[in-house]
Short mmCIF file of N, CA and C in Angstrom, two decimals:
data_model
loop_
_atom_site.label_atom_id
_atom_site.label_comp_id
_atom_site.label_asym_id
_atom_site.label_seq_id
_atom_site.Cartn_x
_atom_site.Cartn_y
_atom_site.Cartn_z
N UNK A 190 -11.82 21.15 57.33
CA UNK A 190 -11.16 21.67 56.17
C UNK A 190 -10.22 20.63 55.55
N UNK A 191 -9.58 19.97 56.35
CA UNK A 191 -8.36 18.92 56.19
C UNK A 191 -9.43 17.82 54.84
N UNK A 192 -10.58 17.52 55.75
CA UNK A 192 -11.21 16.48 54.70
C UNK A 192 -11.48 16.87 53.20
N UNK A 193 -11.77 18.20 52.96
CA UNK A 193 -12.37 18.86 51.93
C UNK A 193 -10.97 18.41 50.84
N UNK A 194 -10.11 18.75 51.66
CA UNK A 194 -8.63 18.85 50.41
C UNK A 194 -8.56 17.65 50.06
N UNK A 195 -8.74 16.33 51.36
CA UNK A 195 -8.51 15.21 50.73
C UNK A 195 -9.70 14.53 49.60
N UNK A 196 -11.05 15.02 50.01
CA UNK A 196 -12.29 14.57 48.85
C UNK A 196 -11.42 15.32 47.68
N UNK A 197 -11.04 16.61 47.79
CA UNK A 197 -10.96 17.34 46.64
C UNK A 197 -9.64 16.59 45.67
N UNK A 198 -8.46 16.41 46.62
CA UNK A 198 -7.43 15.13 46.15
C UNK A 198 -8.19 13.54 45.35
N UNK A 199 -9.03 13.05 45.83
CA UNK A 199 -9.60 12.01 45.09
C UNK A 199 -10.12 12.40 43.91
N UNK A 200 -11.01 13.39 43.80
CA UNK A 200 -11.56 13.52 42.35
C UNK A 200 -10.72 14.02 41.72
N UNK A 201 -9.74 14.45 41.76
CA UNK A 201 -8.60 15.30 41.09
C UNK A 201 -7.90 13.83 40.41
N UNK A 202 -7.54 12.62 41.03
CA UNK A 202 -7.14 10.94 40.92
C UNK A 202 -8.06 10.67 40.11
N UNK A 203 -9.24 10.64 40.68
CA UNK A 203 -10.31 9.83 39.72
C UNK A 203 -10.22 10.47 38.12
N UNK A 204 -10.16 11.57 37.83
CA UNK A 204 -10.17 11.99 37.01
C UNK A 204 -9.19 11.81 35.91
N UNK A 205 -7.74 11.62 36.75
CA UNK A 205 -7.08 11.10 36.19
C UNK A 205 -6.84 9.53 35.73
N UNK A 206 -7.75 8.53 36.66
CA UNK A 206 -7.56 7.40 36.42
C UNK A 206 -8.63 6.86 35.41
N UNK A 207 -9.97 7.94 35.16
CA UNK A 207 -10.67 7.96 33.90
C UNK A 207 -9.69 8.27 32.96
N UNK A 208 -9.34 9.16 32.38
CA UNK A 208 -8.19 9.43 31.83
C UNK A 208 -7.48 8.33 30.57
N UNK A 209 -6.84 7.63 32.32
CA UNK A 209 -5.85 6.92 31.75
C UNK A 209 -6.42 5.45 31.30
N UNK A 210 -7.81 5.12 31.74
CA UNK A 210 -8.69 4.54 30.99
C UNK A 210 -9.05 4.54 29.60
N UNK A 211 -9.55 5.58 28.94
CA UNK A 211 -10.02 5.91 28.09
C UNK A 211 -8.73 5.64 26.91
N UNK A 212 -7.50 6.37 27.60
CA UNK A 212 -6.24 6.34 26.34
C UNK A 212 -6.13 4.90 26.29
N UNK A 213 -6.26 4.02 27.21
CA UNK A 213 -5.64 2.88 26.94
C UNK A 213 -6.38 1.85 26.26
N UNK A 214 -7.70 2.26 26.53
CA UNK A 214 -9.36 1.18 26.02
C UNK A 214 -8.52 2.44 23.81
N UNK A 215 -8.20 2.81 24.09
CA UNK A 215 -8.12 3.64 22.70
C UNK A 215 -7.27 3.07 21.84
N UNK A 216 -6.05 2.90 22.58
CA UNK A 216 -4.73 2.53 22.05
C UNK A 216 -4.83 1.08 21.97
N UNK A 217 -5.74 0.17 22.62
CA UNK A 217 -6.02 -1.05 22.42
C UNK A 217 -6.65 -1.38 20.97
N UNK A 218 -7.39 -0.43 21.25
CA UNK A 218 -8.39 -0.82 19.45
C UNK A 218 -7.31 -0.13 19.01
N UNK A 219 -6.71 0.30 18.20
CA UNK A 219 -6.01 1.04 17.63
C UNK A 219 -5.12 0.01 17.18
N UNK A 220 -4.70 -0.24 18.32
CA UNK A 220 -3.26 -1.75 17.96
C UNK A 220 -3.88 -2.54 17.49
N UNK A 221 -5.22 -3.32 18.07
CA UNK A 221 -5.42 -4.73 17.67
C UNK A 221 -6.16 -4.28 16.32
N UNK A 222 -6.67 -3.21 15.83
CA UNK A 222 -7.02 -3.21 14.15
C UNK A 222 -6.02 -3.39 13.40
N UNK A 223 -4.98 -2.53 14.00
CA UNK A 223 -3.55 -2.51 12.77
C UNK A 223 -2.98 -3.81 13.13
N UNK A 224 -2.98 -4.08 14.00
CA UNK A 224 -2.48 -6.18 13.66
C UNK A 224 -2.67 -7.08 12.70
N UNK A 225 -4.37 -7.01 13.20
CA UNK A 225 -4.96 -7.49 11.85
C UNK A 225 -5.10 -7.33 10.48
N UNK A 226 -4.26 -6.15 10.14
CA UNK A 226 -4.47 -5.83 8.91
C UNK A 226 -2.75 -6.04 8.58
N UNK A 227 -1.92 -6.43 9.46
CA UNK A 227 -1.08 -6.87 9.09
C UNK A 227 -0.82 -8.20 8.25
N UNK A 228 -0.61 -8.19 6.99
CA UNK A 228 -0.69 -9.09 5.94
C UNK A 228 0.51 -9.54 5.02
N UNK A 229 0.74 -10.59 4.59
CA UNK A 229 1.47 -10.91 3.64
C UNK A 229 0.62 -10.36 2.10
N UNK A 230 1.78 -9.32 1.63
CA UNK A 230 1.70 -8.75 -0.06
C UNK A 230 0.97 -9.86 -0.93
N UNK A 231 1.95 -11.29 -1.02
CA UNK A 231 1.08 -12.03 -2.02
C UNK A 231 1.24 -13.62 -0.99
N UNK A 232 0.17 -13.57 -0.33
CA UNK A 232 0.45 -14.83 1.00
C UNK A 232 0.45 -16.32 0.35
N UNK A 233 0.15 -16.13 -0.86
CA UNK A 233 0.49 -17.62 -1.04
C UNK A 233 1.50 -18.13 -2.24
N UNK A 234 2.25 -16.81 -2.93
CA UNK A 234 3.09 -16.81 -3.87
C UNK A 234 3.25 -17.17 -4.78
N UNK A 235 1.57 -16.84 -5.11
CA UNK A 235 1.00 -16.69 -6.83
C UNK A 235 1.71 -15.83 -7.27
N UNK A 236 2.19 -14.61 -7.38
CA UNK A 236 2.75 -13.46 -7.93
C UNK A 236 3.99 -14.03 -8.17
N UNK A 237 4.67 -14.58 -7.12
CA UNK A 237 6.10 -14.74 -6.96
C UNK A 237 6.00 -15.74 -8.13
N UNK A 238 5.70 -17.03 -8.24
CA UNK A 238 5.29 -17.95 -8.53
C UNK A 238 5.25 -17.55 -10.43
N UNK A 239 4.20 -16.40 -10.80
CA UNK A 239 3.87 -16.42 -12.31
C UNK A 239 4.69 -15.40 -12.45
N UNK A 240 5.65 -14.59 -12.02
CA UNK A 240 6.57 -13.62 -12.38
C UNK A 240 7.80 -14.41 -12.93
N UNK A 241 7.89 -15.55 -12.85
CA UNK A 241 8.87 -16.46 -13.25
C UNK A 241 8.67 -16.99 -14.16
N UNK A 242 7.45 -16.77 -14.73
CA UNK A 242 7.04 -17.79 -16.24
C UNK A 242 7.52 -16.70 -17.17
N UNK A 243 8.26 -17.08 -18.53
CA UNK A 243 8.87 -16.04 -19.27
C UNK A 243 7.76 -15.19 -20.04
N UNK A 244 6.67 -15.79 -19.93
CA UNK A 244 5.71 -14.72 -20.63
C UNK A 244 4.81 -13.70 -19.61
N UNK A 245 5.72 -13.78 -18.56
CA UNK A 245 4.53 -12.92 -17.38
C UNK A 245 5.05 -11.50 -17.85
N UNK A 246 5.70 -10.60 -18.14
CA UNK A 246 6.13 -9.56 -18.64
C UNK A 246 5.45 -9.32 -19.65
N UNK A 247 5.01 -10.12 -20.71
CA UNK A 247 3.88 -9.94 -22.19
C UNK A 247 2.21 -9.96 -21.58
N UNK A 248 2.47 -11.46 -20.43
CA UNK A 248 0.67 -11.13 -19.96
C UNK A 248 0.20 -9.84 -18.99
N UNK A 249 1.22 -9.72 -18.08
CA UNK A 249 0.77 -8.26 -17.85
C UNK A 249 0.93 -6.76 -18.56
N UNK A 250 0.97 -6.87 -19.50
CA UNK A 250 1.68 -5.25 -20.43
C UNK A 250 0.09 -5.67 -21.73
N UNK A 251 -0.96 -7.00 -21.82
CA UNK A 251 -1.71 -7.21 -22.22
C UNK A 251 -2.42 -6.79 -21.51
N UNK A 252 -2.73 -7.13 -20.52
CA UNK A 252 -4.02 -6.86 -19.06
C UNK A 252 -3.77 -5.31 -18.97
N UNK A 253 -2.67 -4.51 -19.24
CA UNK A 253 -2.81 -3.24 -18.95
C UNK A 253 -3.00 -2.69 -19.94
N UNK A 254 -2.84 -3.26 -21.29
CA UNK A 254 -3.04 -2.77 -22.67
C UNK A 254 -4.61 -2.38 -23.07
N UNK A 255 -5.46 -3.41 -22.23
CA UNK A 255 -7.18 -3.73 -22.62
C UNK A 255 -7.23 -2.62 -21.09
N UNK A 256 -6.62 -2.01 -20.72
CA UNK A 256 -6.96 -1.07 -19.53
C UNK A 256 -6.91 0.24 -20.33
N UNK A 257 -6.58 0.37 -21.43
CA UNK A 257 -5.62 1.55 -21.87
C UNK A 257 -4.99 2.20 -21.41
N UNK A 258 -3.47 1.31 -20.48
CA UNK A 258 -2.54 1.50 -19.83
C UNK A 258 -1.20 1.98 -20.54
N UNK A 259 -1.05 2.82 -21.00
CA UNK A 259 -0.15 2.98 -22.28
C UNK A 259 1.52 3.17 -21.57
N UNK A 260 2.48 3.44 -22.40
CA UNK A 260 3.86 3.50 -22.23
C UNK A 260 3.81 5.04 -21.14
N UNK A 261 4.78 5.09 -20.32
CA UNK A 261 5.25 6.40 -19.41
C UNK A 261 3.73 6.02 -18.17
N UNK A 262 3.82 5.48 -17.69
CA UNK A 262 1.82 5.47 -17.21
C UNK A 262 2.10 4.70 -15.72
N UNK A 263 1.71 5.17 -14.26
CA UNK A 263 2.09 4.92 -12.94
C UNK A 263 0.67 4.81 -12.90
N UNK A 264 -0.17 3.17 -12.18
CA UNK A 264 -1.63 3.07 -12.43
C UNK A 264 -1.39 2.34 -10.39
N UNK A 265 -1.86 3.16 -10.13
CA UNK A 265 -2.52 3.06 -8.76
C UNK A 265 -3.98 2.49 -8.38
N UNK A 266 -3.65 0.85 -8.09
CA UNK A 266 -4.25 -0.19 -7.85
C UNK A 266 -4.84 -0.10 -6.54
N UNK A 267 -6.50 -0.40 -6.44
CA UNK A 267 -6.97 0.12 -5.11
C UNK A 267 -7.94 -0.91 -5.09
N UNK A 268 -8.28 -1.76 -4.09
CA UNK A 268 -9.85 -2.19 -4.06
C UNK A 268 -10.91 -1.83 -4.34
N UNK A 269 -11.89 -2.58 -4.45
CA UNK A 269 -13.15 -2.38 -5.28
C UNK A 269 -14.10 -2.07 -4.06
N UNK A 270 -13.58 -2.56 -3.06
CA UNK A 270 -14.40 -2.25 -1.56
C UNK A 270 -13.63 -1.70 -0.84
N UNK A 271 -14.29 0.12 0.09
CA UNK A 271 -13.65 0.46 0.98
C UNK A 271 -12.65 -0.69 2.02
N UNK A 272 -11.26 0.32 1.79
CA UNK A 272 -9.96 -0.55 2.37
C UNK A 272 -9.23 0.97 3.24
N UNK A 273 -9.26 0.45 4.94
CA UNK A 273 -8.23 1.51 5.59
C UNK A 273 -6.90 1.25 4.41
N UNK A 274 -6.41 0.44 4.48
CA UNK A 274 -4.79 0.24 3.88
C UNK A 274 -5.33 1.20 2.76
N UNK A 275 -5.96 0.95 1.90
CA UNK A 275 -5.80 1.42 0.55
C UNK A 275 -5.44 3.50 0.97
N UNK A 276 -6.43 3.98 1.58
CA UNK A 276 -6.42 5.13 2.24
C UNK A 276 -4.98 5.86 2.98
N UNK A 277 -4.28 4.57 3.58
CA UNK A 277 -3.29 4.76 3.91
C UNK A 277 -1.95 5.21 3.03
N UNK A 278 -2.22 4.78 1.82
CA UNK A 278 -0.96 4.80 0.45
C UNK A 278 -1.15 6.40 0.09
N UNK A 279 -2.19 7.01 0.46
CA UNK A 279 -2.28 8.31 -0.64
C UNK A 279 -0.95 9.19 -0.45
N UNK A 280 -0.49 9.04 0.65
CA UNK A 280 0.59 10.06 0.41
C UNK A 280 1.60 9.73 -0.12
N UNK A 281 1.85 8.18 -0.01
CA UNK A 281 2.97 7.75 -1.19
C UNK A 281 2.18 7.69 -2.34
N UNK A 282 1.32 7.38 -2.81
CA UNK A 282 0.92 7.61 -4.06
C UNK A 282 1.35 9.22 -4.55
N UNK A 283 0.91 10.24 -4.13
CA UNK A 283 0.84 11.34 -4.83
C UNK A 283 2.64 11.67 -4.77
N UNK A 284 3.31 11.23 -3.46
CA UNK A 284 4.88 11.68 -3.34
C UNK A 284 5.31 10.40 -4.99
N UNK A 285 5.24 9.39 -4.97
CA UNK A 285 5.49 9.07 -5.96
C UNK A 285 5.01 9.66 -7.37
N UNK A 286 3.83 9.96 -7.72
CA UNK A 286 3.82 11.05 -8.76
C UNK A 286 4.48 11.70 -9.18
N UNK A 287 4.63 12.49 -7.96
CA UNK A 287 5.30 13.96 -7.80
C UNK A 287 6.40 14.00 -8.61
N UNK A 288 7.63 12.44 -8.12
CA UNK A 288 8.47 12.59 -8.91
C UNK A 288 8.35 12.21 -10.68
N UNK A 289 7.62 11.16 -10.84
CA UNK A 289 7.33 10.42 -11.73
C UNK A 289 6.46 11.48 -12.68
N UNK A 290 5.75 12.89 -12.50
CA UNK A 290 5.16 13.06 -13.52
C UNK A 290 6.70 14.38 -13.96
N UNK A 291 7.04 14.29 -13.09
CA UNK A 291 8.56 15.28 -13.31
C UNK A 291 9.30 14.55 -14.75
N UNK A 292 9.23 13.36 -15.16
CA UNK A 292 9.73 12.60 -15.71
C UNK A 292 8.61 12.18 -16.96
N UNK A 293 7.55 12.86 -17.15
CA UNK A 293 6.63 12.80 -18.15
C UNK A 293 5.75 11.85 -18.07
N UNK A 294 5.49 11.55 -16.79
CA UNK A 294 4.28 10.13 -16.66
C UNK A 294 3.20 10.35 -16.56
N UNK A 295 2.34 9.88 -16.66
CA UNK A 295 0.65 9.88 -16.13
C UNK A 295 0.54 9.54 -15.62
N UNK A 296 -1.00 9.44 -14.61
CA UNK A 296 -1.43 8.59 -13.31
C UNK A 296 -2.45 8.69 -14.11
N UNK A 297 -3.15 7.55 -13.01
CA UNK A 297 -4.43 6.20 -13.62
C UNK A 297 -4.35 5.80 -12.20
N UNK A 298 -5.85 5.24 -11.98
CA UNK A 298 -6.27 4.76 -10.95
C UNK A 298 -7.19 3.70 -11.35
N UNK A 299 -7.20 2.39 -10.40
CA UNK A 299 -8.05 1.41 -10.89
C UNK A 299 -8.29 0.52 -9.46
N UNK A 300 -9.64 0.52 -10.01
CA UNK A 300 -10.09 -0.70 -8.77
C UNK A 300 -10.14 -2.04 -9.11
N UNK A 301 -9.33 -2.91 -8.48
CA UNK A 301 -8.85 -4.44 -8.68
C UNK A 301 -10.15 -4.81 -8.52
N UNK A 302 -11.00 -6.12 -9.31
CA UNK A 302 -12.30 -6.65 -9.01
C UNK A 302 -11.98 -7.84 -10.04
N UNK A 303 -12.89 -8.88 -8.55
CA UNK A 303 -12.20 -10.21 -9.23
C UNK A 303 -13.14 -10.47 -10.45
N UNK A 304 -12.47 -11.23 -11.12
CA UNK A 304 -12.70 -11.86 -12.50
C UNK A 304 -11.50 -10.56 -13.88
N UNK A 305 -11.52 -9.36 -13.34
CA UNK A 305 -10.64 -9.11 -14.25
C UNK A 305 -9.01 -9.40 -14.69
N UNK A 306 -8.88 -8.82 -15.60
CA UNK A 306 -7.21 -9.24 -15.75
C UNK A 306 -6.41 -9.39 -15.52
N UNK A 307 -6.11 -8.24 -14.41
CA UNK A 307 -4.81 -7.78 -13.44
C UNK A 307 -5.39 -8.65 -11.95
N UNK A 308 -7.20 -8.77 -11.74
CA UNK A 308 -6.69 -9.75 -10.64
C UNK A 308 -6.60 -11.24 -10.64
N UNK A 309 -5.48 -11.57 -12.04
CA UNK A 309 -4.86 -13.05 -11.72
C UNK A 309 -3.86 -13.03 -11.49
N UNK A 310 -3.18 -11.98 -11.17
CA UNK A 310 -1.90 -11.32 -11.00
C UNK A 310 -1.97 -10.74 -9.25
N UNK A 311 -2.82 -10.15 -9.01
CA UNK A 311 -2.31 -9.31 -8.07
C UNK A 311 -3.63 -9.74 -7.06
N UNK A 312 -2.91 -9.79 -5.91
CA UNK A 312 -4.39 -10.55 -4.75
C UNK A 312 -4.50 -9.22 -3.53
N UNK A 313 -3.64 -8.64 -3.99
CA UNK A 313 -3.32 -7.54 -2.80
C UNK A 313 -3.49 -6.11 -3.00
N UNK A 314 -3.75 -5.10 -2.72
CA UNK A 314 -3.95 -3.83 -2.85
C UNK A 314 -3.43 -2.97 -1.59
N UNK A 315 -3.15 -1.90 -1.72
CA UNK A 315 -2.90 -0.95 -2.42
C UNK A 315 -1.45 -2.04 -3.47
N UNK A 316 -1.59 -1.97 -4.62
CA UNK A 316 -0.56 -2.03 -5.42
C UNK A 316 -0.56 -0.25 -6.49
N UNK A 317 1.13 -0.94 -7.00
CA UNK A 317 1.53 0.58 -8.11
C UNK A 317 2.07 -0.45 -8.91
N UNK A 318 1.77 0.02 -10.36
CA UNK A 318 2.29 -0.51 -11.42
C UNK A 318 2.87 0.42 -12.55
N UNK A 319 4.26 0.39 -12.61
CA UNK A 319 4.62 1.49 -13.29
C UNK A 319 4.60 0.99 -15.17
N UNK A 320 4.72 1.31 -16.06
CA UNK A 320 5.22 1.38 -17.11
C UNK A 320 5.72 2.41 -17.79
N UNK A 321 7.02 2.00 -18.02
CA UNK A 321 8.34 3.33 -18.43
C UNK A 321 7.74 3.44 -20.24
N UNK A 322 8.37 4.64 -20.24
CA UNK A 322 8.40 5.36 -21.65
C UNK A 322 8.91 4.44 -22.32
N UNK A 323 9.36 3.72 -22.71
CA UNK A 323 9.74 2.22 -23.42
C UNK A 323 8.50 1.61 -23.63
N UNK A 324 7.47 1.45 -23.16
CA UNK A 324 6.40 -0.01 -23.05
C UNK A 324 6.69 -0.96 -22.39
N UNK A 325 7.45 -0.99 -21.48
CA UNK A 325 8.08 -2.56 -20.64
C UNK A 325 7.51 -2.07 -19.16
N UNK A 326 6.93 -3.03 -18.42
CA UNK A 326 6.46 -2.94 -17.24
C UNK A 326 7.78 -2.78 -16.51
N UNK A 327 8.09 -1.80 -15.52
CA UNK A 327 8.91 -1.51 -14.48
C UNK A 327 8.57 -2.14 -13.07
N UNK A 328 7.76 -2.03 -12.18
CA UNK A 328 7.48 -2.03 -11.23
C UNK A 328 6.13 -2.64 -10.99
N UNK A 329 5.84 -3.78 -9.96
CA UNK A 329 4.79 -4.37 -9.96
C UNK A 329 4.72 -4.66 -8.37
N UNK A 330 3.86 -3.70 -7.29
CA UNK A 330 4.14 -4.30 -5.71
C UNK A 330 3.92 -3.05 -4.64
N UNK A 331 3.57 -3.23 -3.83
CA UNK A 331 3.45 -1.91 -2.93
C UNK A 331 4.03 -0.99 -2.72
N UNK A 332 3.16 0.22 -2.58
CA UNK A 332 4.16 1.27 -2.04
C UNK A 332 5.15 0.90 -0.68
N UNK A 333 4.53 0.37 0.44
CA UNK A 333 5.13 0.33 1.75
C UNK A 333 4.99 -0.80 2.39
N UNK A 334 5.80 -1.09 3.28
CA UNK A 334 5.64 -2.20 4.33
C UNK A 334 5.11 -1.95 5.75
N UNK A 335 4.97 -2.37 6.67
CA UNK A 335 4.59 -2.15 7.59
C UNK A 335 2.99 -1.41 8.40
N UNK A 336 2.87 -0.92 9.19
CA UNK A 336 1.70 -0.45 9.17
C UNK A 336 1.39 1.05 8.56
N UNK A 337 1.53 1.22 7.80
CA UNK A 337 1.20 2.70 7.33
C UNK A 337 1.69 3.42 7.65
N UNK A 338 0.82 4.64 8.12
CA UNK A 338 1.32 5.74 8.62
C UNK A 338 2.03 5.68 10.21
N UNK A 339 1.49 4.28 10.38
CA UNK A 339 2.05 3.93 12.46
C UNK A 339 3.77 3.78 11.90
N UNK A 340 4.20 2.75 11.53
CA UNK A 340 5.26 2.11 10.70
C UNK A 340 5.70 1.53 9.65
N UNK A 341 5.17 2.60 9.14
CA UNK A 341 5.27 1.80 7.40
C UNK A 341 6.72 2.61 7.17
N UNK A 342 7.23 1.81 6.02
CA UNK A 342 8.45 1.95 5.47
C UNK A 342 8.18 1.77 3.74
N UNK A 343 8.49 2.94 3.55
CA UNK A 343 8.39 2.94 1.41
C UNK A 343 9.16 3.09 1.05
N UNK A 344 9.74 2.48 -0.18
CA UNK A 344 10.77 2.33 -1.27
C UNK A 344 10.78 3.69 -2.40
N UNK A 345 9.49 4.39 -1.91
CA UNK A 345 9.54 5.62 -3.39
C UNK A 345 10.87 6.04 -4.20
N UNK A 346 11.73 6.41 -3.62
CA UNK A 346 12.89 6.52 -4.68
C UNK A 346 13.20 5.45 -5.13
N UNK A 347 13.29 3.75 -4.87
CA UNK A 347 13.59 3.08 -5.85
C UNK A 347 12.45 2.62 -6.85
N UNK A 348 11.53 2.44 -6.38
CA UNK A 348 10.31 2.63 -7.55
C UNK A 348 10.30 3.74 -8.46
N UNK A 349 10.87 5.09 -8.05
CA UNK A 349 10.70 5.90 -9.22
C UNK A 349 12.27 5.76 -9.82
N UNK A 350 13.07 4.94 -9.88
CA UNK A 350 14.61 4.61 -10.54
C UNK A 350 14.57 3.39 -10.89
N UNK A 351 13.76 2.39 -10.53
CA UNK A 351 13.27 1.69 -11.49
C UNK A 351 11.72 1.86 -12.62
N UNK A 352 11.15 2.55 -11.99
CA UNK A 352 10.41 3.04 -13.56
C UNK A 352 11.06 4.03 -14.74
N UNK A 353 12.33 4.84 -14.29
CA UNK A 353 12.45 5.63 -15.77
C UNK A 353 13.93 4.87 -15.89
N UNK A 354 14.41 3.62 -15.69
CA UNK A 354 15.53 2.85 -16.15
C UNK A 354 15.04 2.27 -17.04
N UNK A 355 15.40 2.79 -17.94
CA UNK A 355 15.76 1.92 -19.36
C UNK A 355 16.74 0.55 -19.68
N UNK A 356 17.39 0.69 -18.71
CA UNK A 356 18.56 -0.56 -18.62
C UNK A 356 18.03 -2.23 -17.95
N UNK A 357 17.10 -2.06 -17.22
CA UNK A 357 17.00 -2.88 -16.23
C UNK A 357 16.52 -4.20 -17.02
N UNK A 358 17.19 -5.09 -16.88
CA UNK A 358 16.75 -6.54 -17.53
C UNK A 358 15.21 -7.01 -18.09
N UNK A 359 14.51 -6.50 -17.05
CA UNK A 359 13.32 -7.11 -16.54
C UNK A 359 12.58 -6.42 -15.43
N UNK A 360 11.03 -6.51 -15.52
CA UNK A 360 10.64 -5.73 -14.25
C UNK A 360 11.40 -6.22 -12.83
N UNK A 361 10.64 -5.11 -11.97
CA UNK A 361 11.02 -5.67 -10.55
C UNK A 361 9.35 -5.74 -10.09
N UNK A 362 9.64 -7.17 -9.32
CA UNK A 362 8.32 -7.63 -8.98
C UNK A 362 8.51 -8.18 -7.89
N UNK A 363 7.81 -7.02 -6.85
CA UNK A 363 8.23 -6.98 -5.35
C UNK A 363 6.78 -7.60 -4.52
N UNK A 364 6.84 -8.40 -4.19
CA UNK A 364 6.03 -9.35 -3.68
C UNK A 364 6.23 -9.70 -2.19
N UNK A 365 7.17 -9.60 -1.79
CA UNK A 365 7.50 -10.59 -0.68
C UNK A 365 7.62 -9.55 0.51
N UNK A 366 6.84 -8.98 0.64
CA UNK A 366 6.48 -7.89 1.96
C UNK A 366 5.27 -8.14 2.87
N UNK A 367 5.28 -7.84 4.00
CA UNK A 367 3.94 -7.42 5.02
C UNK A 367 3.78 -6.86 5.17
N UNK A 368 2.25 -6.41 5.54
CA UNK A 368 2.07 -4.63 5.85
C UNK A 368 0.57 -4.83 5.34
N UNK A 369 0.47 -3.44 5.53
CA UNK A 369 -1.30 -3.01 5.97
C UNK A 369 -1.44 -3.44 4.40
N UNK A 370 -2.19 -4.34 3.76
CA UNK A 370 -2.78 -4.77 2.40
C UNK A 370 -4.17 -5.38 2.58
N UNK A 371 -5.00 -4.79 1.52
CA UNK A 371 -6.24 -5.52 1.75
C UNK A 371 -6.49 -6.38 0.68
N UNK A 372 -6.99 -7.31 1.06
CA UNK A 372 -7.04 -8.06 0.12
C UNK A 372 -8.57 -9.50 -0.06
N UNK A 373 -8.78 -9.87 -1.42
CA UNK A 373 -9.94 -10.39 -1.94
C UNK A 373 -11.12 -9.50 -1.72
#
């Protein structure tokens, strides 16, 4: 009888040491995908770079003009090829709405594909591009940093206080982040 309890003690172990197999072969892929998709926003600081030329405020409010991107208008920038990251933004996308159509905006959705307008501007996706009830571009740059939904961190309230500021000098053109972005 003594032996029975102890066979019966091993598979009761084994079972658990399958187990603790499986979570960990899991949590491995899991980590090493979201690593890799850990990215610099604009990695070589083209964005940073033409946001400084005094006509980058006129060439992008053109590129969104031939979009029929009009004044009050939040245009949610997505790849042209299935992207986890891009998938990852929807809930800041729509929480940003949320507030932003409170405030009389529209949403627009667009898939970045090279040779067009906006991608000599933007190398990265998920991007948001706001333009306030004025006609002046507000906001140009990701919802979030980090890994998404694991650790991502979003700015939504200051993206939606810099899109209905009327005061603000000049866009804000937020570039200089990492985080789940897909990009080319």
């Amino acid at each position: 009888m003594n032996v029975m309890n102890i066979k019966g003690i091993k598979r009761d172990y084994s079972v658990y040491l399958i187990l603790l197999a499986w979570f960990v072969t899991v949590m491995s892929v899991v980590i090493s995908f979201s690593v890799r998709k850990v990215v610099a926003y604009d990695p070589f600081g083209d964005l940073i770079y033409q946001s400084s030329n005094t006509d980058f405020e006129k060439e992008i409010s053109e590129a969104l003009e031939s979009m029929n991107i009009g004044p009050g208008t939040m245009l949610h920038v997505v790849s042209d090829k299935p992207c986890f990251c891009d998938d990852m933004t929807n809930k800041y996308s729509e929480a940003l709405y949320e507030k932003l159509e409170e405030s009389g905006f529209t949403y627009k959705k667009a898939a970045l594909m090279k040779g067009d307008q906006l991608s000599r501007y933007i190398v990265s996706t998920p991007t948001v591009i706001t333009v306030g009830h004025d006609g002046r571009l507000k906001y140009l740059g990701p919802y979030a940093t980090g890994l998404g939904c694991f650790t991502g961190d979003t700015d939504i309230e200051g993206i939606y206080a810099a899109s209905i500021d009327n005061e603000l000098p000049g866009p804000i053109v937020n570039a200089e982040n990492v985080g789940c972005y897909c990009q080319g």
